[in-house]
Coordinates of C-alpha atoms and ligand atoms in Angstrom, one line a residue:
M1 CA -65.9 -36.5 -0.1
P2 CA -62.2 -36.6 0.9
A3 CA -59.9 -38.1 -1.7
H4 CA -58.4 -40.5 0.8
P5 CA -59.6 -41.8 4.2
L6 CA -56.6 -40.3 6.0
E7 CA -57.3 -36.7 4.9
P8 CA -57.9 -34.4 7.9
L9 CA -61.5 -33.5 8.7
F10 CA -62.6 -30.5 6.6
A11 CA -64.8 -27.7 7.9
E12 CA -68.2 -29.1 6.9
E13 CA -67.3 -32.4 8.6
I14 CA -66.3 -30.6 11.8
A15 CA -69.6 -28.6 11.8
A16 CA -71.6 -31.8 11.1
A17 CA -69.9 -33.7 14.0
A18 CA -70.6 -30.8 16.4
A19 CA -74.3 -30.7 15.2
C20 CA -74.6 -34.5 15.7
I21 CA -73.2 -34.3 19.2
R22 CA -75.6 -31.4 20.1
A23 CA -78.6 -33.3 18.7
Q24 CA -77.8 -36.8 20.0
A25 CA -75.5 -36.7 23.0
S26 CA -77.9 -35.2 25.6
L27 CA -75.2 -32.8 26.8
D28 CA -76.0 -29.7 28.8
P29 CA -76.1 -26.8 26.2
N30 CA -73.4 -25.0 28.1
S31 CA -70.8 -27.7 27.3
F32 CA -67.8 -27.1 25.1
F33 CA -66.0 -29.1 22.5
E34 CA -62.4 -30.0 23.5
T35 CA -61.7 -32.0 20.3
I36 CA -63.3 -32.8 17.0
T37 CA -60.7 -34.6 14.9
L38 CA -60.4 -37.5 12.4
D39 CA -61.1 -40.9 13.9
E40 CA -58.6 -42.7 11.7
P41 CA -59.6 -45.8 9.9
S42 CA -58.6 -49.1 11.5
R43 CA -55.8 -51.3 10.3
A44 CA -58.5 -53.6 8.7
E45 CA -60.3 -50.7 7.0
R46 CA -57.0 -49.3 5.6
A47 CA -56.1 -52.7 4.2
A48 CA -59.5 -53.0 2.6
F49 CA -59.1 -49.6 1.1
N50 CA -55.7 -50.3 -0.3
E51 CA -56.6 -53.7 -1.6
S52 CA -60.1 -53.2 -3.0
D53 CA -60.8 -49.5 -2.8
T54 CA -63.4 -50.2 -0.1
V55 CA -63.9 -46.7 1.4
P56 CA -64.3 -46.8 5.1
P57 CA -66.9 -44.6 6.8
R58 CA -65.8 -41.1 7.7
R59 CA -65.7 -40.8 11.5
A60 CA -64.9 -38.0 13.9
Y61 CA -63.5 -38.5 17.4
V62 CA -65.2 -35.9 19.7
C63 CA -64.4 -35.0 23.3
C64 CA -66.6 -32.5 25.2
Y65 CA -66.6 -30.9 28.7
E66 CA -69.9 -30.4 30.4
R67 CA -69.4 -27.4 32.7
A68 CA -72.7 -28.0 34.6
S69 CA -71.7 -31.4 35.9
N70 CA -67.9 -31.0 35.6
R71 CA -67.8 -34.1 33.5
T72 CA -65.7 -35.1 30.4
F73 CA -67.3 -37.1 27.6
R74 CA -66.0 -38.7 24.5
G75 CA -67.2 -40.7 21.6
R76 CA -67.3 -41.2 17.9
V77 CA -69.6 -39.9 15.2
D78 CA -70.3 -41.6 11.8
L79 CA -70.3 -38.6 9.5
D80 CA -71.7 -40.6 6.5
Q81 CA -74.8 -41.5 8.5
D82 CA -74.9 -38.5 10.9
K83 CA -75.0 -40.9 13.8
L84 CA -73.4 -41.1 17.2
L85 CA -71.6 -44.4 17.3
S86 CA -70.4 -44.3 20.9
W87 CA -70.6 -41.8 23.7
E88 CA -69.2 -42.3 27.2
H89 CA -68.5 -40.3 30.4
V90 CA -64.9 -40.7 31.3
P91 CA -64.9 -40.6 35.1
G92 CA -62.2 -38.7 37.1
V93 CA -60.6 -36.9 34.2
Q94 CA -60.4 -33.3 32.9
A95 CA -60.6 -32.3 29.2
R96 CA -57.7 -30.3 27.7
I97 CA -57.8 -26.5 28.1
P98 CA -58.8 -25.2 24.6
P99 CA -57.6 -21.8 23.4
D100 CA -61.0 -20.1 24.2
E101 CA -60.8 -21.2 27.8
F102 CA -57.1 -20.3 28.0
D103 CA -58.0 -16.8 26.9
A104 CA -61.2 -16.4 28.9
S105 CA -59.6 -16.5 32.3
D106 CA -57.8 -13.2 31.8
K107 CA -61.1 -11.3 31.8
I108 CA -62.6 -13.3 34.7
A109 CA -59.6 -12.9 36.9
K110 CA -59.4 -9.1 36.2
A111 CA -63.1 -8.8 37.4
D112 CA -62.2 -10.3 40.8
P113 CA -61.6 -7.7 43.5
R114 CA -58.9 -9.9 45.2
V115 CA -56.9 -9.9 41.9
V116 CA -57.4 -6.1 41.4
E117 CA -56.2 -5.5 45.0
A118 CA -53.2 -7.7 44.6
L119 CA -52.2 -5.9 41.4
A120 CA -52.8 -2.5 43.1
K121 CA -50.5 -3.6 45.9
R122 CA -47.8 -3.8 43.2
G123 CA -48.7 -0.4 41.8
I124 CA -50.5 -1.8 38.8
T125 CA -53.9 -0.2 38.1
D126 CA -54.1 -0.4 34.3
L127 CA -55.7 -3.8 33.9
D128 CA -55.5 -3.6 30.1
S129 CA -51.7 -3.7 30.4
V130 CA -51.9 -7.0 32.4
L131 CA -51.8 -10.5 30.9
I132 CA -53.2 -13.3 33.2
E133 CA -52.5 -16.6 31.6
T134 CA -54.4 -19.9 32.3
W135 CA -52.0 -22.7 33.0
A136 CA -53.0 -26.3 33.6
P137 CA -52.5 -26.8 37.3
G138 CA -51.1 -30.3 37.5
N139 CA -52.3 -32.5 40.4
F140 CA -50.5 -31.7 43.7
G141 CA -53.3 -32.8 46.0
I142 CA -53.9 -29.3 47.2
E143 CA -56.8 -28.8 49.5
G144 CA -59.8 -27.2 47.9
E145 CA -58.7 -28.0 44.4
E146 CA -59.7 -31.7 44.3
G147 CA -62.5 -32.6 41.9
K148 CA -62.6 -29.1 40.5
R149 CA -61.5 -27.9 37.0
I150 CA -58.6 -25.7 38.0
A151 CA -56.2 -23.3 36.3
Y152 CA -53.2 -21.9 38.0
C153 CA -52.5 -18.4 36.5
H154 CA -49.3 -16.5 35.9
C155 CA -49.2 -12.7 35.3
W156 CA -47.3 -10.1 33.3
V157 CA -47.4 -6.5 32.3
I158 CA -47.0 -5.6 28.6
N159 CA -43.9 -3.5 27.7
D160 CA -44.1 0.1 26.7
A161 CA -43.5 -0.6 23.0
G162 CA -46.6 -2.9 23.2
D163 CA -44.9 -5.8 21.5
N164 CA -44.1 -8.1 24.4
R165 CA -47.0 -9.2 26.7
Y166 CA -44.5 -11.2 28.8
G167 CA -42.1 -8.2 29.0
R168 CA -42.5 -7.3 32.7
P169 CA -43.3 -10.3 34.9
I170 CA -45.4 -9.9 38.0
A171 CA -43.7 -12.4 40.3
N172 CA -45.5 -14.4 43.1
L173 CA -49.1 -13.6 42.0
H174 CA -51.2 -16.5 40.9
P175 CA -55.0 -16.3 40.6
V176 CA -56.3 -19.8 41.0
M177 CA -59.3 -20.3 38.7
D178 CA -62.3 -22.6 39.0
L179 CA -62.9 -22.9 35.3
A180 CA -66.2 -24.7 35.5
A181 CA -67.7 -22.0 37.7
G182 CA -65.9 -19.3 35.7
K183 CA -64.6 -17.6 38.8
V184 CA -61.5 -17.1 40.9
L185 CA -61.2 -19.8 43.6
R186 CA -58.4 -18.0 45.5
V187 CA -55.4 -15.8 44.9
D188 CA -52.0 -17.2 45.8
D189 CA -49.8 -14.2 46.7
F190 CA -46.3 -15.0 47.8
G191 CA -45.2 -11.4 48.3
V192 CA -44.5 -8.3 46.2
V193 CA -41.4 -8.2 44.0
P194 CA -40.9 -4.9 42.1
L195 CA -41.7 -4.9 38.4
P196 CA -38.5 -5.1 36.5
P197 CA -37.4 -2.3 34.3
D198 CA -38.7 -2.4 30.7
T199 CA -36.0 -4.1 28.6
A200 CA -38.5 -6.2 26.6
A201 CA -39.0 -4.5 23.2
I202 CA -38.6 -7.1 20.4
R203 CA -36.7 -4.7 18.3
P204 CA -33.2 -3.2 18.5
S205 CA -32.6 0.0 20.5
E206 CA -30.9 1.4 17.4
G207 CA -31.6 0.9 13.7
L208 CA -31.7 -2.4 11.8
R209 CA -28.5 -3.6 10.2
D210 CA -28.1 -2.6 6.5
D211 CA -25.6 -5.1 5.2
V212 CA -27.9 -8.1 4.6
K213 CA -27.8 -8.5 0.8
P214 CA -30.6 -10.5 -0.9
L215 CA -30.3 -14.3 -1.0
D216 CA -32.8 -15.7 -3.4
I217 CA -33.9 -19.3 -3.6
T218 CA -35.1 -20.0 -7.1
Q219 CA -36.4 -23.2 -8.7
P220 CA -36.8 -22.2 -12.3
E221 CA -38.3 -25.6 -13.3
G222 CA -40.4 -25.9 -10.2
P223 CA -40.1 -28.3 -7.3
S224 CA -39.2 -32.0 -7.6
F225 CA -42.2 -33.1 -5.6
E226 CA -45.6 -34.2 -6.9
I227 CA -48.7 -33.7 -4.9
D228 CA -52.1 -35.4 -5.0
G229 CA -54.3 -33.9 -2.2
Y230 CA -52.4 -34.6 0.9
A231 CA -50.2 -37.3 -0.7
V232 CA -46.6 -36.5 -1.6
R233 CA -44.1 -38.2 -3.8
W234 CA -40.5 -36.8 -3.8
Q235 CA -37.2 -38.5 -4.8
R236 CA -38.6 -42.0 -4.2
W237 CA -40.2 -41.0 -0.9
N238 CA -43.9 -41.4 -0.5
V239 CA -45.6 -39.7 2.5
R240 CA -49.0 -38.5 3.3
V241 CA -49.5 -35.3 5.3
G242 CA -52.1 -35.6 8.1
F243 CA -53.4 -33.5 11.0
D244 CA -54.6 -34.3 14.5
L245 CA -56.1 -31.5 16.6
R246 CA -54.1 -32.6 19.6
E247 CA -50.8 -33.6 17.9
G248 CA -50.8 -31.1 15.0
L249 CA -48.8 -32.4 12.1
V250 CA -49.0 -36.1 11.5
L251 CA -47.3 -38.1 8.8
H252 CA -48.8 -41.3 7.4
D253 CA -47.7 -44.1 5.1
I254 CA -44.0 -43.3 4.9
G255 CA -42.4 -45.5 2.2
Y256 CA -39.6 -45.6 -0.3
E257 CA -39.7 -46.7 -3.9
D258 CA -36.9 -49.2 -4.5
G259 CA -36.5 -51.2 -7.7
G260 CA -40.0 -50.6 -8.8
R261 CA -41.8 -51.4 -5.5
L262 CA -42.9 -49.2 -2.7
R263 CA -41.3 -50.4 0.6
P264 CA -43.2 -49.3 3.7
I265 CA -41.2 -47.9 6.7
M266 CA -43.7 -46.2 9.0
N267 CA -47.5 -46.2 9.1
R268 CA -47.7 -43.1 11.2
A269 CA -45.2 -40.6 12.8
S270 CA -46.0 -37.8 15.2
M271 CA -44.9 -35.8 18.2
A272 CA -47.4 -37.4 20.5
E273 CA -46.8 -35.6 23.9
M274 CA -44.5 -33.1 25.5
V275 CA -43.9 -31.7 28.9
V276 CA -41.9 -28.8 30.2
P277 CA -41.2 -29.1 33.9
Y278 CA -39.6 -26.0 35.5
G279 CA -37.1 -26.3 38.3
D280 CA -37.9 -23.6 40.8
P281 CA -39.7 -24.9 44.0
N282 CA -40.6 -21.5 45.3
G283 CA -44.0 -19.8 45.6
G284 CA -46.3 -21.1 42.9
N285 CA -43.5 -21.7 40.4
F286 CA -43.5 -25.5 41.0
R287 CA -46.8 -25.6 39.2
R288 CA -45.3 -24.7 35.9
N289 CA -45.3 -28.0 34.0
A290 CA -46.8 -27.6 30.6
F291 CA -48.0 -30.7 28.7
D292 CA -48.4 -28.6 25.6
T293 CA -50.0 -31.5 23.6
G294 CA -52.2 -33.2 26.1
E295 CA -53.1 -30.2 28.2
Y296 CA -53.6 -27.6 25.5
G297 CA -53.2 -29.1 22.0
I298 CA -50.7 -28.4 19.4
G299 CA -53.1 -28.7 16.4
T300 CA -55.3 -25.8 17.7
A301 CA -52.2 -23.6 18.1
L302 CA -50.6 -23.9 14.6
D303 CA -49.5 -20.7 13.0
S304 CA -50.7 -19.7 9.6
L305 CA -47.4 -19.6 7.8
K306 CA -46.1 -16.8 5.6
L307 CA -44.0 -17.2 2.5
G308 CA -40.5 -15.7 2.8
C309 CA -40.7 -15.5 6.6
D310 CA -41.2 -19.1 7.9
C311 CA -40.2 -20.8 4.7
L312 CA -38.1 -20.0 1.5
G313 CA -38.2 -21.3 -2.0
H314 CA -41.0 -23.0 -3.9
I315 CA -43.5 -23.8 -1.1
H316 CA -46.5 -26.0 -1.1
Y317 CA -48.8 -25.2 1.8
F318 CA -51.4 -27.6 3.2
D319 CA -54.5 -26.0 4.9
V320 CA -56.1 -27.8 7.9
C321 CA -59.2 -27.1 10.0
A322 CA -59.3 -26.7 13.8
H323 CA -62.4 -25.5 15.7
D324 CA -63.4 -23.3 18.5
W325 CA -65.0 -24.5 21.8
D326 CA -68.4 -24.1 20.3
G327 CA -67.5 -26.6 17.7
K328 CA -67.4 -24.0 15.0
P329 CA -64.7 -24.8 12.3
A330 CA -61.6 -22.6 12.5
P331 CA -59.6 -23.1 9.3
I332 CA -55.9 -22.6 9.5
R333 CA -54.5 -21.6 6.2
N334 CA -51.0 -22.6 5.4
A335 CA -50.7 -24.7 8.5
V336 CA -48.2 -27.1 7.1
C337 CA -45.3 -26.1 4.9
M338 CA -43.5 -28.3 2.4
H339 CA -40.5 -27.4 0.4
E340 CA -37.1 -28.6 -0.7
E341 CA -33.8 -27.5 0.9
D342 CA -30.3 -27.7 -0.3
F343 CA -28.4 -29.5 2.5
G344 CA -24.8 -29.2 1.5
L345 CA -22.7 -32.2 0.6
L346 CA -24.2 -35.6 0.4
W347 CA -21.1 -37.6 -0.7
K348 CA -17.7 -36.9 -2.4
H349 CA -14.8 -39.0 -3.6
T350 CA -11.5 -37.5 -4.7
D351 CA -8.8 -39.7 -6.3
S352 CA -5.8 -38.3 -4.6
H353 CA -3.5 -39.7 -7.3
T354 CA -5.3 -38.1 -10.2
G355 CA -7.2 -35.3 -8.5
K356 CA -10.3 -36.5 -10.2
F357 CA -13.4 -36.3 -8.0
R358 CA -17.2 -36.8 -8.0
A359 CA -19.4 -34.9 -5.6
V360 CA -23.1 -34.9 -5.0
R361 CA -25.1 -32.4 -3.1
S362 CA -27.8 -33.4 -0.7
R363 CA -31.3 -32.1 -0.9
R364 CA -34.0 -32.8 1.6
L365 CA -37.8 -32.5 1.6
V366 CA -39.0 -30.5 4.6
I367 CA -42.5 -30.8 6.0
S368 CA -43.1 -28.5 8.9
S369 CA -45.5 -26.7 11.2
I370 CA -45.1 -24.0 13.8
A371 CA -47.2 -23.8 17.0
T372 CA -47.4 -20.8 19.3
I373 CA -48.4 -21.7 22.8
G374 CA -48.4 -18.7 25.2
N375 CA -44.9 -17.3 25.4
Y376 CA -43.2 -20.2 23.5
V377 CA -43.0 -21.1 19.8
Y378 CA -42.3 -24.6 18.7
G379 CA -41.4 -25.6 15.2
F380 CA -41.9 -29.3 14.2
F381 CA -39.8 -30.2 11.3
W382 CA -39.7 -33.5 9.4
Y383 CA -36.9 -34.2 6.9
F384 CA -36.6 -36.8 4.1
Y385 CA -33.1 -37.2 2.6
Q386 CA -32.0 -38.8 -0.7
D387 CA -30.0 -41.4 1.1
G388 CA -33.0 -42.9 2.8
T389 CA -32.6 -41.0 6.1
I390 CA -35.6 -39.6 7.9
G391 CA -35.1 -36.8 10.4
T392 CA -37.2 -34.9 12.8
E393 CA -36.3 -31.7 14.5
I394 CA -37.7 -29.4 17.1
K395 CA -37.0 -25.7 16.8
A396 CA -37.8 -23.9 20.0
T397 CA -38.1 -20.1 20.0
G398 CA -40.3 -17.4 21.4
I399 CA -39.9 -15.8 24.8
P400 CA -38.3 -17.8 27.6
F401 CA -40.7 -17.8 30.6
P402 CA -39.7 -14.7 32.5
T403 CA -40.2 -14.0 36.2
A404 CA -39.1 -11.1 38.3
V405 CA -36.5 -11.1 41.1
P406 CA -35.8 -8.4 43.6
P407 CA -33.0 -6.0 42.6
G408 CA -29.5 -7.5 43.4
E409 CA -30.8 -11.0 43.9
Q410 CA -29.4 -13.9 42.0
P411 CA -32.0 -16.6 41.2
K412 CA -31.0 -19.9 42.8
Y413 CA -32.9 -22.1 40.3
G414 CA -32.5 -20.0 37.2
A415 CA -30.4 -17.4 35.4
L416 CA -30.6 -13.6 35.3
I417 CA -31.4 -12.9 31.7
A418 CA -32.2 -9.1 32.0
P419 CA -32.2 -6.5 34.8
G420 CA -34.6 -7.9 37.4
I421 CA -35.7 -10.8 35.2
A422 CA -34.9 -14.4 35.8
S423 CA -35.8 -17.4 33.8
H424 CA -35.8 -20.8 35.6
V425 CA -34.0 -23.9 34.6
H426 CA -36.4 -26.3 32.8
Q427 CA -36.5 -29.2 30.4
H428 CA -38.5 -29.6 27.3
S429 CA -39.3 -33.3 26.9
F430 CA -40.8 -34.5 23.6
N431 CA -42.1 -37.9 23.0
F432 CA -42.4 -39.1 19.4
R433 CA -44.6 -42.0 18.4
F434 CA -43.4 -44.0 15.4
D435 CA -45.9 -46.7 14.2
M436 CA -43.4 -48.9 12.4
C437 CA -43.8 -51.2 9.3
V438 CA -40.2 -51.7 8.0
D439 CA -40.8 -53.8 4.9
G440 CA -44.1 -55.1 6.2
P441 CA -46.4 -55.1 9.2
E442 CA -44.3 -57.5 11.4
N443 CA -41.1 -56.1 13.0
A444 CA -38.7 -56.8 15.8
V445 CA -36.6 -54.6 18.0
R446 CA -32.8 -54.8 18.5
E447 CA -30.5 -52.8 20.8
Q448 CA -26.9 -52.3 19.8
D449 CA -24.1 -51.5 22.2
F450 CA -20.4 -51.3 21.7
E451 CA -18.2 -52.6 24.4
A452 CA -14.5 -52.1 24.9
A453 CA -13.0 -55.6 25.1
P454 CA -10.7 -56.4 28.1
L455 CA -7.0 -56.8 27.4
G456 CA -6.1 -60.4 26.8
P457 CA -4.9 -62.9 24.3
D458 CA -7.6 -61.9 21.8
N459 CA -7.0 -58.2 22.4
P460 CA -3.3 -57.8 23.1
H461 CA -3.2 -54.1 22.0
G462 CA -6.3 -53.0 23.8
N463 CA -8.1 -51.7 20.8
A464 CA -10.9 -54.4 20.3
V465 CA -14.5 -53.2 20.3
T466 CA -17.2 -55.8 20.6
I467 CA -20.5 -55.2 18.9
V468 CA -23.3 -56.4 21.2
E469 CA -26.7 -56.8 19.6
R470 CA -29.5 -58.0 21.8
P471 CA -33.2 -58.6 21.0
L472 CA -35.7 -56.6 23.0
S473 CA -38.3 -59.2 22.7
R474 CA -40.9 -58.0 25.2
E475 CA -42.2 -54.6 26.3
S476 CA -40.7 -55.0 29.8
E477 CA -37.2 -55.3 28.1
A478 CA -37.7 -52.5 25.7
A479 CA -37.9 -49.4 28.1
R480 CA -34.4 -48.2 27.6
E481 CA -32.0 -45.3 28.2
I482 CA -29.3 -43.9 26.1
D483 CA -25.8 -45.1 27.1
L484 CA -23.0 -42.8 26.1
A485 CA -20.4 -45.2 27.2
R486 CA -21.8 -47.9 24.8
S487 CA -23.0 -45.6 21.9
R488 CA -26.3 -47.3 22.3
S489 CA -29.0 -47.2 19.6
W490 CA -31.9 -49.3 18.5
K491 CA -33.1 -50.7 15.2
I492 CA -36.3 -52.0 13.9
V493 CA -35.8 -55.1 11.8
N494 CA -37.9 -57.2 9.5
T495 CA -36.7 -60.8 10.2
S496 CA -38.4 -62.1 7.1
Q497 CA -36.7 -59.8 4.6
T498 CA -33.0 -59.7 3.8
N499 CA -30.8 -57.6 1.7
A500 CA -28.2 -58.8 -0.8
L501 CA -25.8 -59.6 2.1
G502 CA -28.4 -61.8 3.8
Q503 CA -28.9 -59.2 6.6
H504 CA -32.4 -58.5 7.9
T505 CA -33.6 -55.2 6.5
A506 CA -33.8 -52.5 9.2
Y507 CA -34.0 -48.9 10.1
R508 CA -31.9 -47.5 13.0
L509 CA -33.0 -44.9 15.4
V510 CA -30.0 -42.6 16.0
P511 CA -30.5 -40.4 19.1
G512 CA -29.3 -36.8 18.9
Q513 CA -28.9 -34.4 21.8
N514 CA -30.6 -35.8 24.9
T515 CA -30.5 -35.8 28.7
L516 CA -32.2 -37.5 31.7
P517 CA -35.0 -35.9 33.6
Y518 CA -34.2 -33.9 36.8
L519 CA -37.6 -34.5 38.3
Q520 CA -37.7 -36.8 41.3
P521 CA -39.5 -39.9 40.0
E522 CA -41.9 -39.7 43.0
S523 CA -42.9 -36.1 42.2
P524 CA -46.5 -35.5 41.0
V525 CA -45.3 -34.2 37.7
A526 CA -43.0 -37.3 37.1
Q527 CA -46.0 -39.5 37.9
R528 CA -47.9 -37.9 35.0
A529 CA -44.9 -37.8 32.7
G530 CA -43.5 -41.3 33.2
F531 CA -42.6 -41.4 29.5
M532 CA -39.7 -38.9 30.2
F533 CA -37.8 -41.5 32.2
K534 CA -36.9 -43.7 29.3
H535 CA -35.5 -42.6 26.0
F536 CA -36.7 -45.6 24.1
W537 CA -39.9 -47.5 24.5
A538 CA -41.5 -50.1 22.2
T539 CA -45.0 -51.4 22.4
Q540 CA -47.2 -53.7 20.5
Y541 CA -49.7 -51.7 18.4
D542 CA -53.0 -50.9 20.1
P543 CA -55.2 -48.3 18.4
Q544 CA -56.1 -46.8 21.8
Q545 CA -52.5 -46.2 22.8
L546 CA -51.8 -43.0 21.1
Y547 CA -50.6 -40.6 23.7
P548 CA -47.7 -41.5 26.0
A549 CA -49.1 -39.7 29.1
G550 CA -52.6 -41.1 28.4
W551 CA -55.6 -39.5 26.9
F552 CA -56.2 -37.0 29.7
P553 CA -53.0 -35.7 31.4
N554 CA -54.7 -32.5 32.6
Q555 CA -55.0 -32.8 36.4
H556 CA -54.4 -36.5 36.1
P557 CA -53.1 -38.2 39.3
G558 CA -50.5 -40.0 37.3
G559 CA -49.5 -43.4 36.2
D560 CA -51.2 -43.5 32.8
G561 CA -49.6 -44.0 29.4
L562 CA -46.4 -45.8 28.6
P563 CA -45.4 -47.0 32.0
R564 CA -48.9 -48.6 32.5
W565 CA -49.2 -50.0 29.0
V566 CA -45.8 -51.9 29.1
E567 CA -47.0 -53.7 32.2
A568 CA -48.9 -55.9 29.8
D569 CA -45.4 -57.1 28.7
R570 CA -46.6 -58.0 25.2
S571 CA -44.3 -59.7 22.7
L572 CA -42.3 -57.5 20.3
E573 CA -40.8 -60.3 18.2
D574 CA -42.3 -60.2 14.7
E575 CA -45.2 -58.2 15.9
D576 CA -46.9 -54.9 14.9
V577 CA -44.4 -52.6 16.7
V578 CA -44.7 -49.0 17.8
V579 CA -41.6 -47.1 18.9
W580 CA -41.7 -44.2 21.3
Y581 CA -38.7 -41.9 21.6
T582 CA -38.2 -39.3 24.3
M583 CA -36.0 -36.3 23.5
N584 CA -35.2 -34.4 26.7
F585 CA -33.9 -31.0 26.0
H586 CA -32.3 -29.3 29.0
H587 CA -32.6 -25.5 29.1
L588 CA -31.2 -22.7 31.2
P589 CA -32.0 -19.5 29.3
R590 CA -29.2 -16.9 28.7
P591 CA -29.2 -13.1 28.4
E592 CA -29.0 -13.7 24.6
D593 CA -32.4 -15.4 24.8
W594 CA -34.0 -12.1 25.9
P595 CA -36.3 -10.6 24.8
V596 CA -36.8 -13.4 22.2
Q597 CA -34.8 -16.6 22.0
P598 CA -32.9 -17.5 18.9
V599 CA -34.0 -21.0 17.8
V600 CA -32.5 -23.9 19.7
Y601 CA -32.6 -27.3 17.9
A602 CA -33.1 -30.8 19.1
S603 CA -33.3 -33.7 16.6
L604 CA -33.2 -37.4 16.0
H605 CA -32.7 -39.5 12.9
W606 CA -33.8 -42.8 11.4
M607 CA -31.2 -44.3 9.1
P608 CA -31.6 -47.2 6.8
E609 CA -29.3 -50.0 7.9
G610 CA -29.1 -52.9 5.6
F611 CA -32.4 -51.7 4.2
F612 CA -30.6 -51.1 0.9
D613 CA -27.8 -53.2 -0.6
Q614 CA -25.5 -50.2 -1.0
N615 CA -25.6 -46.4 -1.0
P616 CA -29.0 -45.6 -2.5
A617 CA -27.9 -42.1 -3.6
L618 CA -25.2 -43.3 -6.0
D619 CA -27.5 -42.4 -8.9
L620 CA -27.8 -38.7 -8.1
P621 CA -26.5 -36.5 -10.8
P622 CA -23.2 -35.0 -9.6
H623 CA -22.9 -31.3 -9.1
A624 CA -19.2 -31.3 -9.5
I625 CA -17.3 -33.8 -11.5
T626 CA -14.0 -34.1 -13.3
S627 CA -14.1 -36.2 -16.5
Ligands
CU701 CU1 -36.8 -23.6 27.1

């Protein structure tokens, strides 16, 4: 039995869910399991558990793809009773591409004479050196693809050192797979481009530098956190680590102990969808648009982390369990890392008359996971600070998608990053879902702008700044963009709770680096990724509204998710509010990103605003003080 209803499914439960589906769902035996993950308890079940220890039934959400009929099914299994609670065919959708299917196409494509011939035309005969990767195809209305389960493949040759499968791109060659039939539908060949020279070794051409002295992180008295299963308590923060096969790392029940009571802030926080549209319209390159969460799954792609490499200091690791496409449990050891980090100065005051000062260092709790999806590596980092701030940060690394260009040619829609290798301009768009509960279940949404006041009798010196706060009371009003000219941000308030100043308690979402999408709104990709076009969205909680591009973005014709949900125009005033934030990260790779890209960061913060009466970190022991 799990210690808490929100604990991720463990291996035996995954196996039991798969067995139940096989026995009770009447699926063709050649079907595969897209997803087996925790079906989280409802709001009512959670309340009953918290108030009276009533343990809700353990349930699994399961999604399967039936190859024989090209149909996607989903439902729920009651694991306590080994019973199928619901099971439905979802018409007109395609399941995600699980890792086994992603890997299987390489072999199938290489067995096809048309692919072998196209490779030979490029002087490539050693098929073992070739990587043929299965990318979700999007939905471009291309003849012959409709109604089929398709993958649009990209190809590379491994480098001589054998450490970079993406080292030598084969441009313009795209086997198009019929995944249900397990065969190549056609081969898109837009012309031979010479293989670029091998510059791809992920190691220096000369020796390693020898002037890096040891830097040890030691915590002689151990960490400051306490752990009970997946529940964590650290510096007044309470948070529960969770896992979803699709989203990966999920955080539940984020709250802060203040004056002897636990004040809730978020029910659940996750990176709920992402898309990476590439900007080259030529050949088959327009089909590169990866919804890494909804088309592939972040949870299935988590790395097993290594001490001293991915994380330093006193680490606590959480294990999770994914599964393969046969429904067999696939445990991921050390999938989630938790540790404390020194974060420099938190606050300091120096009395300039006396020279006396008081300074306090900042420490943050870091909870993180790293996912490897094809060439790219994404780190998902959550931070909790001693001053009540919550941060989340994406760390993007790995190999920027390389393609070949003819010698002497400058790529129009990308940058030359190595001899004969271009990487196209693209955007990584992440959408975070924050299920809010600031000081209670009912919240409201406020937007804050700053406006320069016109010159006039009230503003004779031209320095006045007006603070404009407006309620975003309905979903139609709450789909918003960042406005640099107004330093725009949003806060989630509890209108029934006040601080010592009589202000409503609140948390403010403070955007970090961001940009707008370059996709034309009419484009097929934009239709599927409508969430990209607004930085801030707020909706009334609906347990079915979890993923901002909908449940099935793979090959979807578009229009699902946030843009559709907000048409309901539900009230957001003193309601159960969910905030969705889009972080668009614009990326043109550089030569310095080859053959592997130093981490690029993108982040956002939630800061308490009037949640506390004053600086909540005044009580930290100073690290430097004069008497
Ligand atoms: Cu990038």
